[in-house]
Amino acid sequence: MKIEHLAVYVSDLEAVREFFVTYFGARTNDMYHNPVTNFRSYFLSFDDAQGENSTPSNARLELMQRPDVTETTNGGDRLGYHHMAISVGSKEAVDKLTQRLHTDGYEVLSGPRTTGDGYYESSVRVIEDILIEITI
């Protein structure tokens, strides 16, 4: 058994897609559009490791948008989906990407640090209040 994909509704599909392409090297399919429901989506794929010898990751991220799905929370904690964790391969890569996101104006909530359960990570609130843990 494996997780095939996670899905998240967003309001600005293109901006969120570009965020993941820019900061995490995501590859995307062509946008799917259902003209009856006006549902639109992209599937994003990620590499398991950085560099030229990287292999595709199994789990994908689906970004979805539909006009009748609107913001219902204040960006704080809530039941259900909380965050996604993305492995970038090394402590140095965690540090570098966290600093880059901070410099570009995203809110670093914690870290980079080693957590009590032994993970080296940072937590960053990014575009559309998506919470990402950047880890080794």
Coordinates of C-alpha atoms in Angstrom, one line a residue:
M1 CA 0.0 0.0 0.0
K2 CA 1.2 3.5 -0.7
I3 CA -0.1 7.1 -0.8
E4 CA -0.7 7.9 -4.5
H5 CA -1.5 11.5 -4.2
L6 CA -2.7 14.3 -1.9
A7 CA -5.1 16.9 -3.1
V8 CA -5.7 20.5 -2.0
Y9 CA -8.1 23.1 -3.2
V10 CA -6.5 26.5 -4.0
S11 CA -8.0 29.8 -5.2
D12 CA -5.1 30.7 -7.6
L13 CA -4.3 27.5 -9.4
E14 CA -1.5 29.0 -11.6
A15 CA 0.2 30.8 -8.8
V16 CA 0.3 27.8 -6.5
R17 CA 1.5 25.6 -9.4
E18 CA 4.3 28.1 -10.2
F19 CA 5.3 28.2 -6.5
F20 CA 5.9 24.4 -6.4
V21 CA 7.7 24.5 -9.7
T22 CA 10.0 27.3 -8.6
Y23 CA 10.9 26.2 -5.1
F24 CA 10.6 22.4 -5.2
G25 CA 11.3 21.6 -8.9
A26 CA 7.9 20.1 -9.4
R27 CA 6.9 18.8 -12.9
T28 CA 3.3 19.2 -13.9
N29 CA 0.9 17.7 -16.4
D30 CA -1.3 19.8 -18.7
M31 CA -4.2 21.4 -16.8
Y32 CA -7.3 19.3 -16.7
H33 CA -10.5 21.2 -17.1
N34 CA -14.1 19.9 -16.8
P35 CA -16.2 22.5 -18.6
V36 CA -19.4 21.3 -17.0
T37 CA -18.3 21.9 -13.4
N38 CA -15.5 24.3 -14.2
F39 CA -13.2 22.1 -12.1
R40 CA -9.5 22.6 -13.0
S41 CA -6.5 20.7 -11.7
Y42 CA -2.8 19.9 -12.1
F43 CA -0.9 16.9 -10.9
L44 CA 2.6 17.7 -9.6
S45 CA 5.4 15.2 -9.5
F46 CA 8.6 15.5 -7.5
D47 CA 12.0 13.8 -7.6
D48 CA 13.1 11.6 -4.6
A49 CA 16.6 13.3 -4.6
Q50 CA 18.2 16.4 -5.9
G51 CA 20.5 16.4 -8.9
E52 CA 20.9 14.7 -12.2
N53 CA 20.5 11.1 -10.9
S54 CA 17.1 11.8 -9.2
T55 CA 14.2 9.4 -9.6
P56 CA 10.5 10.2 -9.7
S57 CA 8.7 10.1 -6.3
N58 CA 5.7 7.9 -6.0
A59 CA 3.4 10.3 -4.3
R60 CA 2.0 13.3 -6.2
L61 CA 0.3 16.5 -5.3
E62 CA -3.0 17.5 -7.0
L63 CA -3.8 21.2 -7.1
M64 CA -7.5 21.7 -7.6
Q65 CA -9.6 24.8 -8.3
R66 CA -13.4 25.3 -8.7
P67 CA -15.3 28.6 -8.4
D68 CA -17.8 27.4 -5.8
V69 CA -15.0 26.2 -3.4
T70 CA -14.1 29.2 -1.3
E71 CA -12.0 30.0 1.7
T72 CA -13.7 28.9 5.0
T73 CA -10.9 29.1 7.6
N74 CA -8.6 31.8 9.0
G75 CA -5.4 30.0 8.2
G76 CA -5.0 28.6 11.7
D77 CA -5.1 25.0 12.9
R78 CA -8.3 23.0 12.1
L79 CA -9.4 19.4 11.9
G80 CA -8.4 17.6 8.8
Y81 CA -5.5 18.4 6.5
H82 CA -2.6 20.1 8.4
H83 CA 0.6 20.1 6.4
M84 CA 2.7 18.3 3.8
A85 CA 6.4 17.3 4.4
I86 CA 8.8 17.5 1.5
S87 CA 12.2 15.9 1.7
V88 CA 15.0 17.9 0.0
G89 CA 17.8 15.5 0.7
S90 CA 20.2 17.1 3.1
K91 CA 20.5 19.4 6.1
E92 CA 22.2 22.0 3.9
A93 CA 19.3 21.9 1.4
V94 CA 16.8 22.4 4.3
D95 CA 18.7 25.4 5.5
K96 CA 19.2 26.9 2.0
L97 CA 15.5 26.5 0.9
T98 CA 14.2 27.8 4.3
Q99 CA 16.4 30.9 3.9
R100 CA 15.3 31.4 0.3
L101 CA 11.6 31.2 1.3
H102 CA 12.2 33.6 4.2
T103 CA 14.0 36.0 1.9
D104 CA 11.1 35.8 -0.6
G105 CA 8.6 36.8 2.1
Y106 CA 7.2 33.5 3.3
E107 CA 6.6 33.0 7.1
V108 CA 9.0 30.6 8.7
L109 CA 7.1 29.1 11.7
S110 CA 9.9 27.0 13.1
G111 CA 13.5 25.9 12.4
P112 CA 15.5 24.8 10.8
R113 CA 16.0 22.6 13.8
T114 CA 16.2 19.0 15.0
T115 CA 12.8 18.1 16.6
G116 CA 12.3 16.0 19.7
D117 CA 11.6 13.0 17.6
G118 CA 14.8 13.4 15.6
Y119 CA 13.7 15.1 12.4
Y120 CA 15.8 18.0 11.0
E121 CA 13.1 20.3 9.5
S122 CA 11.7 23.7 9.2
S123 CA 8.0 24.7 9.0
V124 CA 7.0 27.4 6.5
R125 CA 3.6 28.9 5.8
V126 CA 3.6 29.5 2.0
I127 CA 1.2 30.6 -0.7
E128 CA -2.5 30.4 0.2
D129 CA -1.6 29.4 3.8
I130 CA -0.3 26.0 2.8
L131 CA 1.9 24.7 5.6
I132 CA 5.0 22.8 4.5
E133 CA 7.6 21.0 6.5
I134 CA 10.9 21.0 4.7
T135 CA 13.0 18.0 5.9
I136 CA 16.0 15.9 5.0

